[in-house]
Amino acid sequence: MTRRFGAAVALDALSLEVGAGEFVALLGGSGSGKSTLLRLVAGFDRPDAGRILLEGKDITALPPQARDVAMMFQSYALFPHMDVAANIAYGLRRAGMGGRDIAARVAELVGLLRLEGLERRRPSQLSGGQQQRVALARALARRPALVLLDEPLAALDAGLRERTGLELRALQRRTGASFVMVTHDQAEALALADRVALLDTGRIAQFDTPRALYERPATRAVARFLGAANILEADGPVPLDAATPAPAYALRPERIALRPTVPTRNGTEAMVEEVAFRGADTLVLARAPGGLSLRVVLVAGQATPEPGQRVALAWEASALAPLSA
Amino acid sequence: MTRAAGWLALGVLVAAPLLIVLGMGFGTATSGVPPVIPPWSASGWQGSLEAWGLVLSDPYYRDALWQSLRLAFITATLCLVLGFGMAMGIAAAPPARQFTWLALVLLPFWTGFLLRVSAWVGLLRDSGWVNTMLMKLGLIEAPLRLLHTEGAMILGMVHAYLPFAVLPLYASLARRDLTLEEAAADLGAGRWRVLFTITLPLAAPALAAAFLLVFIPAVGEVVIPELLGGPEALLVGRAIWQEFFQTLDWPAAAALATALLALLLLPVAAFQRLAAR
């Protein structure tokens, strides 16, 4: 699909296939096109070129109300003039379901999302977490084939986010619907999704499982976006010895170790610039000859160097993940 | 200081005239200047309830009040429907264009009110523009009676009061959360369903405000019925005018004006209760 806004290309001939019952995260910074993609699938916007297929049927020309797709909005978009039960029942009413069936389905969703006792409350009388669950219940009510989630956890407190994310994934497995979640938080994407599509300037930079994405980033952009990996150029100041030839390699900060001596390959001398204790581990910023800055993560219990100290750093050849561009 | 000035202005400009009108309703008509004997003098109470008795018992005034409420209701309803459509259209326009449209809505205020109403007279009278055009096109033989009809009166009222409905509706609709309407569409609601289940209920306070902003001044409107309406259109504004300037029965005019004011407080109070919810 392609979508332009004036001269700007929001989506550049992007193609993505989501399996039935799969949980896919669209990960990217602002302006990467992830929200545009979600709005196209929901039907709020039309692509300039390309098609959208749902279970084999072309839905490109269908308005939102005719698509078997439900969206959970970042702001939740709960109807403020309706109570919780009416919000959940809204889609069921539109589907022409009978009163008794609606009541039964609403009760089922209220149980599923632990909203008991809140049925008669207005959205303004709910906490953020409760509002999030009502929005999810409303989206799931009609058992859509595909559920779209726009930054579903962004509006929650940090403490609530992790637990709610895991609940979200458990719910996705229980309902069997396909979930497509938009997020800018890479930890969230890696933790929840079966597969993660990393978007960069309207293209998919990489679409892979979280583990593959993390361990074998395809390009410099992916490596840089995913948790501040070190990028080492093949012809850079540090001599490398990797199994696969490539123009550059990603090196995860936790794969670098302190050694008594500098090896001839896959290692360097460096000057420690900053040391930050982070609880489970310690982050060390070190500068190697040639101006190369390296991030090193040392697990707790290891001896940590002092700022200003000279250290020898080394890594295994297998720790170097080849980058294609 | 500013607070005291505010109360002073309210007292002089609002409360005092109201009290004078209220008192005048209990006075007695006379043939002097001014043509009324006040209800209080140095020697004590000398007022009468005669004017109030007349206003409350004579079907002439009751009909005038009823006709006024009816005309104001029709005017306000039409303004609400037309104004809602216009406000929706303006709110949906690109931001730079919205200003232009709003300026066009307000443009009639740049000419005098009397001039605008008189323009309708010119358009609608027997030898006016509309009849001339229809006759030249051969659609009619003789001029239609357009002026001095209820239709002409309602047309003039809607034309004059429409901006008062458009502005509060626009202010509310331009600020509305469009994701709520997207969410409704996403859940299976068509365009009209979205309008009736989401947009209209959420705009209820603005709809009530727009209705009242038209309804309240429309009840007492004098000039438009006088110029465009038929002679049978006996409205309360006209009745007050006649008592005051023609029959010189100031106590009856004052009692009628007070009754009208009291009546109009009801919808305002209802609106305030609605807004407080």
Coordinates of C-alpha atoms in Angstrom, one line a residue:
Chain A
M1 CA 0.0 0.0 0.0
T2 CA 1.0 3.6 -0.6
R3 CA -0.4 6.7 1.1
R4 CA 0.8 10.2 0.4
F5 CA -0.1 13.4 2.2
G6 CA 0.7 16.1 -0.3
A7 CA 4.4 15.6 -1.2
A8 CA 5.1 13.5 1.9
V9 CA 4.9 9.8 1.5
A10 CA 3.5 8.3 4.7
L11 CA 3.5 4.7 3.5
D12 CA 5.8 3.7 0.7
A13 CA 4.6 0.6 -1.1
L14 CA 4.4 -1.2 2.2
S15 CA 3.2 -4.8 2.3
L16 CA 2.4 -6.7 5.5
E17 CA 0.6 -10.0 6.1
V18 CA -0.8 -10.9 9.5
G19 CA -1.7 -14.6 10.2
A20 CA -5.0 -15.6 11.8
G21 CA -4.7 -15.4 15.6
E22 CA -1.4 -13.7 15.4
F23 CA -0.3 -10.8 17.6
V24 CA 1.7 -8.3 15.5
A25 CA 3.2 -5.1 16.8
L26 CA 3.9 -2.2 14.5
L27 CA 6.9 -0.5 16.0
G28 CA 8.4 2.8 14.9
G29 CA 9.1 6.3 15.9
S30 CA 6.8 9.2 15.2
G31 CA 6.4 9.8 11.5
S32 CA 7.3 6.2 10.6
G33 CA 3.8 5.6 9.2
K34 CA 2.5 3.1 11.8
S35 CA -0.6 5.1 12.7
T36 CA -1.4 5.8 9.1
L37 CA -1.3 2.1 8.4
L38 CA -3.6 1.4 11.3
R39 CA -6.1 4.0 10.1
L40 CA -6.0 2.5 6.6
V41 CA -6.9 -0.9 7.9
A42 CA -9.7 0.4 10.1
G43 CA -11.1 2.3 7.1
F44 CA -10.8 5.9 8.3
D45 CA -8.5 6.7 5.4
R46 CA -8.0 5.3 1.9
P47 CA -4.7 4.2 0.3
D48 CA -3.5 6.0 -2.8
A49 CA -2.4 2.6 -4.2
G50 CA -2.7 -1.0 -3.0
R51 CA -5.3 -3.2 -1.5
I52 CA -6.3 -4.4 2.0
L53 CA -7.5 -8.0 2.2
L54 CA -9.3 -9.5 5.3
E55 CA -9.6 -13.3 5.3
G56 CA -9.2 -13.2 1.5
K57 CA -11.9 -10.6 0.8
D58 CA -10.9 -7.2 -0.6
I59 CA -12.1 -4.6 1.9
T60 CA -10.2 -1.6 0.5
A61 CA -13.4 0.2 -0.6
L62 CA -15.5 -0.7 2.4
P63 CA -16.4 2.0 5.0
P64 CA -15.3 1.4 8.6
Q65 CA -18.8 0.2 9.7
A66 CA -18.8 -2.6 7.1
R67 CA -15.4 -4.0 8.1
D68 CA -15.0 -6.9 10.5
V69 CA -12.3 -4.9 12.2
A70 CA -12.5 -3.2 15.6
M71 CA -10.2 -0.5 16.8
M72 CA -9.1 0.4 20.3
F73 CA -8.2 4.1 20.2
Q74 CA -5.2 5.6 22.1
S75 CA -7.6 8.0 23.8
Y76 CA -10.0 5.0 24.2
A77 CA -12.7 7.2 22.6
L78 CA -15.4 6.0 25.1
F79 CA -18.8 7.6 24.6
P80 CA -19.0 10.0 27.6
H81 CA -22.8 10.2 27.6
M82 CA -23.2 6.4 27.9
D83 CA -22.5 4.1 30.8
V84 CA -20.1 1.2 30.6
A85 CA -22.7 -1.3 29.6
A86 CA -24.1 0.9 26.9
N87 CA -20.5 1.5 25.6
I88 CA -19.9 -2.2 25.3
A89 CA -23.3 -2.8 23.8
Y90 CA -23.0 -0.1 21.1
G91 CA -21.5 -2.3 18.4
L92 CA -23.9 -5.2 19.3
R93 CA -26.9 -2.9 18.9
R94 CA -25.6 -1.7 15.5
A95 CA -25.3 -5.4 14.5
G96 CA -29.0 -5.8 15.2
M97 CA -28.6 -8.3 18.0
G98 CA -31.6 -8.9 20.3
G99 CA -31.8 -7.3 23.8
R100 CA -31.4 -10.6 25.7
D101 CA -28.4 -11.6 23.6
I102 CA -26.8 -8.2 24.0
A103 CA -27.2 -8.4 27.8
A104 CA -25.6 -11.8 27.8
R105 CA -22.7 -10.8 25.7
V106 CA -22.1 -7.6 27.8
A107 CA -22.2 -9.7 31.0
E108 CA -19.6 -12.1 29.4
L109 CA -17.3 -9.2 28.5
V110 CA -17.7 -7.6 31.9
G111 CA -16.6 -10.8 33.5
L112 CA -13.7 -11.3 31.0
L113 CA -12.3 -7.8 31.7
R114 CA -13.1 -7.7 35.4
L115 CA -15.5 -4.8 35.2
E116 CA -18.1 -6.2 37.6
G117 CA -20.0 -3.5 39.5
L118 CA -19.0 -0.8 37.1
E119 CA -21.7 -1.4 34.4
R120 CA -23.7 1.7 35.4
R121 CA -20.7 4.1 35.7
R122 CA -20.0 6.8 33.1
P123 CA -16.4 6.7 31.6
S124 CA -15.5 9.9 33.6
Q125 CA -16.1 8.0 36.8
L126 CA -13.5 5.3 35.9
S127 CA -9.8 5.1 36.5
G128 CA -7.4 5.0 33.5
G129 CA -7.0 1.2 33.8
Q130 CA -10.7 0.7 34.0
Q131 CA -11.3 2.9 30.9
Q132 CA -8.7 0.9 29.0
R133 CA -10.5 -2.3 29.8
V134 CA -13.9 -0.9 28.8
A135 CA -12.4 0.2 25.5
L136 CA -11.0 -3.3 25.0
A137 CA -14.3 -4.9 25.9
R138 CA -16.1 -2.6 23.4
A139 CA -13.7 -3.5 20.6
L140 CA -14.0 -7.3 21.3
A141 CA -17.8 -7.3 21.7
R142 CA -18.6 -8.3 18.1
R143 CA -15.8 -10.9 18.0
P144 CA -14.0 -9.1 15.1
A145 CA -11.6 -11.1 13.0
L146 CA -9.0 -8.4 13.5
V147 CA -8.5 -6.0 16.5
L148 CA -6.4 -2.9 16.0
L149 CA -4.8 -1.3 19.1
D150 CA -3.4 2.2 18.9
E151 CA -0.8 2.6 21.7
P152 CA -3.1 0.6 24.0
L153 CA -0.8 1.0 27.1
A154 CA 0.5 4.5 26.5
A155 CA -2.1 6.3 28.7
L156 CA -1.5 4.0 31.7
D157 CA 0.9 4.5 34.7
A158 CA 4.2 2.8 34.3
G159 CA 3.3 0.4 37.1
L160 CA 0.1 -0.7 35.5
R161 CA 1.6 -1.0 32.0
E162 CA 3.4 -4.3 32.4
R163 CA 0.6 -6.2 34.0
T164 CA -2.0 -4.8 31.6
G165 CA 0.2 -5.8 28.6
L166 CA 0.4 -9.4 29.8
E167 CA -3.3 -9.4 30.3
L168 CA -3.7 -8.1 26.8
R169 CA -1.7 -10.9 25.4
A170 CA -3.6 -13.6 27.5
L171 CA -6.8 -12.1 26.2
Q172 CA -5.6 -12.2 22.6
R173 CA -4.8 -15.9 23.0
R174 CA -8.2 -16.6 24.6
T175 CA -10.3 -14.8 21.9
G176 CA -8.2 -16.2 19.0
A177 CA -8.6 -12.9 17.1
S178 CA -5.7 -11.4 15.3
F179 CA -4.2 -8.3 17.1
V180 CA -2.3 -5.6 15.5
M181 CA -0.8 -3.1 18.0
V182 CA 0.9 0.2 17.2
T183 CA 3.5 1.2 19.7
H184 CA 6.6 3.4 19.9
D185 CA 7.9 1.4 22.9
Q186 CA 10.3 -1.3 21.8
A187 CA 10.2 -3.2 25.1
E188 CA 6.4 -3.4 24.9
A189 CA 6.5 -4.7 21.3
L190 CA 9.1 -7.3 22.0
A191 CA 7.4 -8.5 25.2
L192 CA 3.9 -8.9 23.8
A193 CA 3.9 -9.6 20.1
D194 CA 4.4 -12.9 18.1
R195 CA 6.0 -10.9 15.4
V196 CA 7.2 -7.3 15.3
A197 CA 7.2 -5.1 12.1
L198 CA 9.7 -2.3 12.5
L199 CA 8.6 0.7 10.4
D200 CA 10.9 3.3 9.2
T201 CA 9.9 6.3 7.0
G202 CA 6.9 4.4 5.5
R203 CA 8.6 1.1 4.9
I204 CA 9.0 -2.1 6.8
A205 CA 12.6 -2.2 7.8
Q206 CA 12.2 -5.7 9.3
F207 CA 9.3 -8.1 10.1
D208 CA 10.4 -10.9 12.4
T209 CA 9.9 -12.5 15.8
P210 CA 11.1 -10.4 18.7
R211 CA 14.1 -12.7 19.4
A212 CA 15.3 -12.6 15.8
L213 CA 14.7 -8.9 15.6
Y214 CA 16.7 -8.4 18.8
E215 CA 19.6 -10.8 18.0
R216 CA 19.8 -10.4 14.2
P217 CA 18.8 -6.8 13.3
A218 CA 18.9 -6.5 9.5
T219 CA 20.1 -2.9 9.1
R220 CA 21.8 -0.1 11.1
A221 CA 18.4 1.6 11.5
V222 CA 16.9 -1.5 13.1
A223 CA 19.8 -2.0 15.3
R224 CA 19.9 1.6 16.4
F225 CA 16.1 1.6 17.2
L226 CA 16.2 -1.6 19.2
G227 CA 17.8 -0.8 22.5
A228 CA 20.9 1.2 21.6
A229 CA 23.1 -1.5 20.1
N230 CA 26.7 -0.7 19.3
I231 CA 27.3 -0.5 15.5
L232 CA 30.8 -1.5 14.4
E233 CA 31.9 -0.7 10.8
A234 CA 33.8 -3.5 9.1
D235 CA 36.5 -1.1 8.0
G236 CA 36.4 0.8 11.3
P237 CA 39.3 1.4 13.8
V238 CA 38.6 -1.9 15.7
P239 CA 39.8 -5.0 13.9
L240 CA 36.9 -7.5 13.7
D241 CA 36.7 -11.2 13.0
A242 CA 33.2 -12.3 12.1
A243 CA 31.8 -15.5 10.6
T244 CA 29.9 -13.6 7.9
P245 CA 31.4 -10.8 5.9
A246 CA 29.2 -7.6 6.1
P247 CA 29.7 -3.8 5.8
A248 CA 28.8 -3.4 9.5
Y249 CA 27.9 -5.4 12.6
A250 CA 25.6 -4.9 15.5
L251 CA 27.0 -5.7 18.9
R252 CA 24.7 -5.9 21.9
P253 CA 26.0 -4.0 25.0
E254 CA 25.6 -7.1 27.2
R255 CA 27.8 -9.2 24.9
I256 CA 30.9 -7.1 25.6
A257 CA 33.0 -8.2 28.6
L258 CA 35.9 -6.8 30.6
R259 CA 39.2 -8.7 30.0
P260 CA 42.7 -8.4 31.5
T261 CA 44.3 -8.0 28.1
V262 CA 43.2 -6.7 24.7
P263 CA 42.9 -9.5 22.1
T264 CA 44.2 -8.9 18.6
R265 CA 40.7 -9.2 17.1
N266 CA 37.2 -8.6 18.4
G267 CA 38.4 -6.4 21.2
T268 CA 39.7 -2.9 22.0
E269 CA 41.2 -0.8 24.7
A270 CA 38.9 1.9 25.9
M271 CA 38.6 4.8 28.4
V272 CA 35.6 4.6 30.7
E273 CA 33.6 7.9 30.5
E274 CA 30.4 7.2 32.4
V275 CA 29.2 4.5 34.8
A276 CA 25.5 4.2 35.7
F277 CA 24.3 1.7 38.2
R278 CA 20.8 0.4 37.1
G279 CA 20.0 -2.2 39.7
A280 CA 20.1 -5.5 37.8
D281 CA 23.0 -4.3 35.8
T282 CA 25.5 -1.5 35.3
L283 CA 25.8 0.6 32.1
V284 CA 29.3 1.7 31.1
L285 CA 30.0 4.2 28.4
A286 CA 33.5 3.8 27.1
R287 CA 35.5 5.5 24.3
A288 CA 37.8 3.5 22.1
P289 CA 40.6 4.9 20.0
G290 CA 39.3 6.5 16.8
G291 CA 36.4 8.2 18.7
L292 CA 34.2 5.1 18.8
S293 CA 31.8 5.2 21.7
L294 CA 30.8 1.8 23.1
R295 CA 27.9 0.9 25.4
V296 CA 28.7 -2.0 27.8
V297 CA 26.3 -3.6 30.1
L298 CA 27.7 -5.5 33.1
V299 CA 25.4 -7.8 35.1
A300 CA 25.3 -7.2 38.8
G301 CA 28.0 -8.8 40.8
Q302 CA 30.8 -8.1 38.3
A303 CA 33.5 -5.7 39.2
T304 CA 32.7 -2.3 37.8
P305 CA 35.4 0.1 36.5
E306 CA 35.7 3.7 37.6
P307 CA 35.2 6.7 35.2
G308 CA 38.6 7.6 33.8
Q309 CA 39.9 4.1 34.1
R310 CA 41.5 2.3 31.0
V311 CA 39.9 -1.1 30.3
A312 CA 40.3 -3.9 27.9
L313 CA 37.0 -4.9 26.1
A314 CA 36.4 -8.1 24.2
W315 CA 33.6 -10.1 22.6
E316 CA 33.0 -13.4 20.8
A317 CA 32.8 -13.6 17.0
S318 CA 29.3 -14.9 17.3
A319 CA 28.2 -11.8 19.1
L320 CA 28.7 -9.8 15.9
A321 CA 25.3 -9.6 14.0
P322 CA 25.9 -8.7 10.4
L323 CA 24.0 -5.7 9.0
S324 CA 23.1 -5.5 5.4
A325 CA 22.9 -1.7 5.2
Chain B
M1 CA -13.6 48.0 42.9
T2 CA -14.4 46.4 39.6
R3 CA -16.9 44.2 41.4
A4 CA -18.7 47.2 42.9
A5 CA -18.7 48.9 39.4
G6 CA -20.2 45.7 38.0
W7 CA -23.0 45.7 40.6
L8 CA -23.6 49.4 40.0
A9 CA -23.9 48.9 36.3
L10 CA -26.2 45.9 36.8
G11 CA -28.3 48.0 39.3
V12 CA -28.6 51.1 37.1
L13 CA -28.9 49.4 33.7
V14 CA -30.9 46.2 34.5
A15 CA -32.5 46.2 38.0
A16 CA -33.7 49.8 38.0
P17 CA -35.5 49.7 34.7
L18 CA -37.0 46.3 35.6
L19 CA -38.3 47.7 38.9
I20 CA -39.8 50.7 37.2
V21 CA -41.6 48.5 34.7
L22 CA -42.8 46.2 37.4
G23 CA -44.1 49.1 39.5
M24 CA -45.8 50.7 36.5
G25 CA -47.9 47.6 36.1
F26 CA -49.5 48.4 39.4
G27 CA -50.1 52.0 38.5
T28 CA -53.2 53.7 37.1
A29 CA -53.6 55.1 33.6
T30 CA -54.4 58.8 33.3
S31 CA -54.4 61.4 30.6
G32 CA -51.5 63.5 32.0
V33 CA -47.8 63.4 31.2
P34 CA -46.6 60.8 31.9
P35 CA -49.8 59.0 31.3
V36 CA -49.6 57.0 34.5
I37 CA -50.1 57.5 38.3
P38 CA -47.4 55.5 40.2
P39 CA -48.6 52.9 42.7
W40 CA -46.7 54.7 45.6
S41 CA -46.8 58.3 46.6
A42 CA -45.9 60.3 49.7
S43 CA -49.4 59.5 51.1
G44 CA -48.8 55.7 50.7
W45 CA -50.1 52.9 48.4
Q46 CA -52.4 54.1 45.7
G47 CA -51.9 51.4 43.0
S48 CA -54.3 49.0 41.5
L49 CA -54.4 45.5 40.1
E50 CA -56.6 46.6 37.3
A51 CA -53.9 46.3 34.5
W52 CA -52.9 42.8 35.7
G53 CA -56.6 41.8 35.8
L54 CA -57.0 43.0 32.2
V55 CA -53.8 41.3 30.9
L56 CA -54.5 38.0 32.6
S57 CA -58.3 37.8 31.8
D58 CA -58.6 39.3 28.3
P59 CA -58.3 36.6 25.6
Y60 CA -56.8 39.2 23.3
Y61 CA -53.6 39.3 25.3
R62 CA -53.6 35.5 25.9
D63 CA -53.8 34.9 22.2
A64 CA -51.0 37.5 21.5
L65 CA -48.8 35.7 24.0
W66 CA -49.6 32.3 22.5
Q67 CA -49.1 33.5 18.9
S68 CA -45.7 34.9 19.9
L69 CA -44.6 31.7 21.6
R70 CA -45.7 29.8 18.5
L71 CA -43.8 32.0 16.1
A72 CA -40.7 32.0 18.3
F73 CA -40.9 28.2 18.5
I74 CA -41.1 27.8 14.7
T75 CA -38.4 30.3 14.2
A76 CA -36.1 28.8 16.8
T77 CA -36.7 25.2 15.4
L78 CA -36.0 26.3 11.8
C79 CA -32.9 28.2 12.9
L80 CA -31.7 25.2 14.9
V81 CA -32.0 22.8 11.9
L82 CA -30.5 25.2 9.4
G83 CA -27.9 26.4 11.8
F84 CA -26.8 22.9 12.7
G85 CA -26.2 22.0 9.1
M86 CA -24.3 25.2 8.5
A87 CA -22.2 24.8 11.7
M88 CA -21.4 21.2 10.8
G89 CA -20.3 22.3 7.3
I90 CA -18.2 25.1 8.7
A91 CA -16.6 22.9 11.3
A92 CA -15.7 20.3 8.7
A93 CA -14.0 22.9 6.4
P94 CA -10.2 23.3 6.4
P95 CA -9.3 25.7 9.3
A96 CA -8.3 28.6 7.0
R97 CA -11.6 28.4 5.2
Q98 CA -13.6 28.3 8.5
F99 CA -12.9 31.9 9.2
T100 CA -14.2 32.9 5.8
W101 CA -17.4 31.0 6.3
L102 CA -17.9 32.5 9.8
A103 CA -17.3 36.0 8.4
L104 CA -20.0 35.4 5.8
V105 CA -22.4 34.2 8.5
L106 CA -21.8 37.5 10.3
L107 CA -21.8 39.7 7.2
P108 CA -25.5 40.6 7.4
F109 CA -24.7 42.4 10.7
W110 CA -22.8 45.0 8.7
T111 CA -26.0 46.4 7.4
G112 CA -28.7 47.8 9.6
F113 CA -31.4 45.5 10.9
L114 CA -34.3 47.7 9.6
L115 CA -32.6 47.8 6.2
R116 CA -32.3 44.0 6.0
V117 CA -36.0 43.6 6.9
S118 CA -37.0 46.3 4.4
A119 CA -35.0 44.5 1.7
W120 CA -37.4 41.6 2.1
V121 CA -40.3 44.0 1.6
G122 CA -38.7 45.0 -1.7
L123 CA -38.3 41.4 -2.7
L124 CA -41.7 40.1 -1.7
R125 CA -44.2 42.9 -2.4
D126 CA -46.6 42.6 -5.4
S127 CA -44.4 44.7 -7.7
G128 CA -41.3 43.3 -6.1
W129 CA -38.4 41.4 -7.6
V130 CA -39.7 37.9 -7.0
N131 CA -43.2 38.5 -8.5
T132 CA -41.7 40.5 -11.4
M133 CA -39.3 37.6 -12.2
L134 CA -42.0 35.0 -12.0
M135 CA -44.3 37.0 -14.3
K136 CA -41.5 37.6 -16.8
L137 CA -40.8 33.9 -16.9
G138 CA -44.5 33.4 -17.6
L139 CA -45.0 31.1 -14.5
I140 CA -47.7 33.3 -13.1
E141 CA -50.3 35.7 -14.5
A142 CA -51.0 37.9 -11.6
P143 CA -48.6 38.7 -8.6
L144 CA -48.7 36.3 -5.8
R145 CA -49.4 37.6 -2.3
L146 CA -46.1 37.0 -0.7
L147 CA -45.7 40.0 1.6
H148 CA -47.8 40.3 4.8
T149 CA -48.2 36.6 5.2
E150 CA -47.1 34.2 7.9
G151 CA -44.5 32.7 5.5
A152 CA -42.9 36.0 4.9
M153 CA -42.8 36.7 8.6
I154 CA -41.2 33.4 9.4
L155 CA -38.7 33.9 6.5
G156 CA -37.7 37.3 7.9
M157 CA -37.4 35.9 11.4
V158 CA -35.2 33.0 10.4
H159 CA -33.1 35.2 8.2
A160 CA -32.5 37.7 11.1
Y161 CA -31.9 35.2 13.8
L162 CA -30.0 32.4 12.1
P163 CA -26.5 33.7 13.0
F164 CA -27.4 33.5 16.7
A165 CA -28.0 29.8 16.2
V166 CA -24.9 29.1 14.0
L167 CA -22.4 30.7 16.3
P168 CA -22.9 28.6 19.5
L169 CA -23.4 25.4 17.5
Y170 CA -20.2 26.1 15.5
A171 CA -18.3 26.8 18.8
S172 CA -19.4 23.4 20.2
L173 CA -19.0 21.3 17.0
A174 CA -15.6 22.7 16.0
R175 CA -14.2 21.5 19.4
R176 CA -15.8 18.1 19.4
D177 CA -13.7 14.9 19.6
L178 CA -13.9 13.4 16.2
T179 CA -12.4 10.1 17.4
L180 CA -15.8 9.4 19.1
E181 CA -17.5 9.5 15.7
E182 CA -14.7 7.3 14.2
A183 CA -15.2 4.8 17.1
A184 CA -18.9 4.7 16.5
A185 CA -18.4 4.1 12.7
D186 CA -15.8 1.5 13.6
L187 CA -18.4 -0.3 15.8
G188 CA -20.8 -0.5 12.8
A189 CA -22.8 2.8 12.9
G190 CA -23.6 4.4 9.6
R191 CA -23.5 8.2 9.1
W192 CA -27.0 9.0 10.4
R193 CA -26.6 6.6 13.3
V194 CA -23.4 8.4 14.3
L195 CA -25.3 11.7 14.0
F196 CA -28.2 10.7 16.2
T197 CA -26.4 8.5 18.8
I198 CA -23.1 10.5 19.2
T199 CA -22.9 13.9 17.6
L200 CA -26.4 15.2 18.6
P201 CA -26.5 14.0 22.2
L202 CA -23.0 15.4 22.9
A203 CA -24.1 18.7 21.3
A204 CA -27.2 18.9 23.5
P205 CA -26.0 21.9 25.6
A206 CA -25.1 23.9 22.5
L207 CA -28.4 22.9 20.8
A208 CA -30.3 24.2 23.9
A209 CA -28.2 27.4 24.0
A210 CA -28.8 28.1 20.3
F211 CA -32.5 27.4 20.6
L212 CA -32.8 29.8 23.5
L213 CA -30.7 32.5 21.9
V214 CA -33.2 32.6 19.1
F215 CA -36.3 31.8 21.0
I216 CA -36.1 34.5 23.7
P217 CA -35.6 37.6 21.6
A218 CA -38.0 36.1 18.9
V219 CA -40.9 36.1 21.4
G220 CA -40.8 39.8 21.8
E221 CA -40.0 40.7 18.2
V222 CA -41.9 43.7 16.9
V223 CA -40.4 45.0 13.8
I224 CA -40.4 41.9 11.6
P225 CA -44.0 41.0 12.2
E226 CA -45.0 44.6 11.7
L227 CA -43.2 44.9 8.3
L228 CA -43.5 41.4 6.9
G229 CA -46.4 39.8 8.8
G230 CA -50.1 40.1 8.0
P231 CA -52.5 42.3 10.0
E232 CA -53.9 39.1 11.8
A233 CA -50.5 38.5 13.3
L234 CA -51.3 39.9 16.8
L235 CA -48.1 39.2 18.7
V236 CA -47.2 40.2 22.2
G237 CA -44.5 42.6 21.1
R238 CA -47.0 44.4 18.9
A239 CA -49.6 44.4 21.8
I240 CA -47.1 46.0 24.2
W241 CA -46.1 48.5 21.5
Q242 CA -49.8 49.4 20.9
E243 CA -50.7 49.8 24.6
F244 CA -47.6 51.9 25.1
F245 CA -47.7 54.2 22.1
Q246 CA -51.3 54.2 20.7
T247 CA -53.7 53.6 23.6
L248 CA -51.3 55.1 26.1
D249 CA -52.2 52.4 28.7
W250 CA -48.8 52.2 30.3
P251 CA -49.9 50.0 33.2
A252 CA -51.3 47.3 30.8
A253 CA -48.1 47.5 28.6
A254 CA -45.9 47.1 31.8
A255 CA -48.0 44.2 33.1
L256 CA -47.8 42.5 29.7
A257 CA -44.0 43.0 29.5
T258 CA -43.6 41.7 33.1
A259 CA -45.7 38.6 32.3
L260 CA -43.6 37.9 29.2
L261 CA -40.4 38.2 31.1
A262 CA -41.7 35.8 33.8
L263 CA -42.7 33.4 31.1
L264 CA -39.3 33.4 29.5
L265 CA -37.6 32.7 32.8
L266 CA -39.0 29.2 32.6
P267 CA -36.9 27.9 29.6
V268 CA -33.8 29.7 30.9
A269 CA -34.2 28.0 34.3
A270 CA -34.7 24.7 32.5
F271 CA -31.5 25.3 30.5
Q272 CA -29.5 26.1 33.6
R273 CA -30.6 22.8 35.2
L274 CA -29.7 20.9 32.1
A275 CA -26.3 22.6 31.9
A276 CA -25.6 21.9 35.6
R277 CA -26.0 18.2 35.1

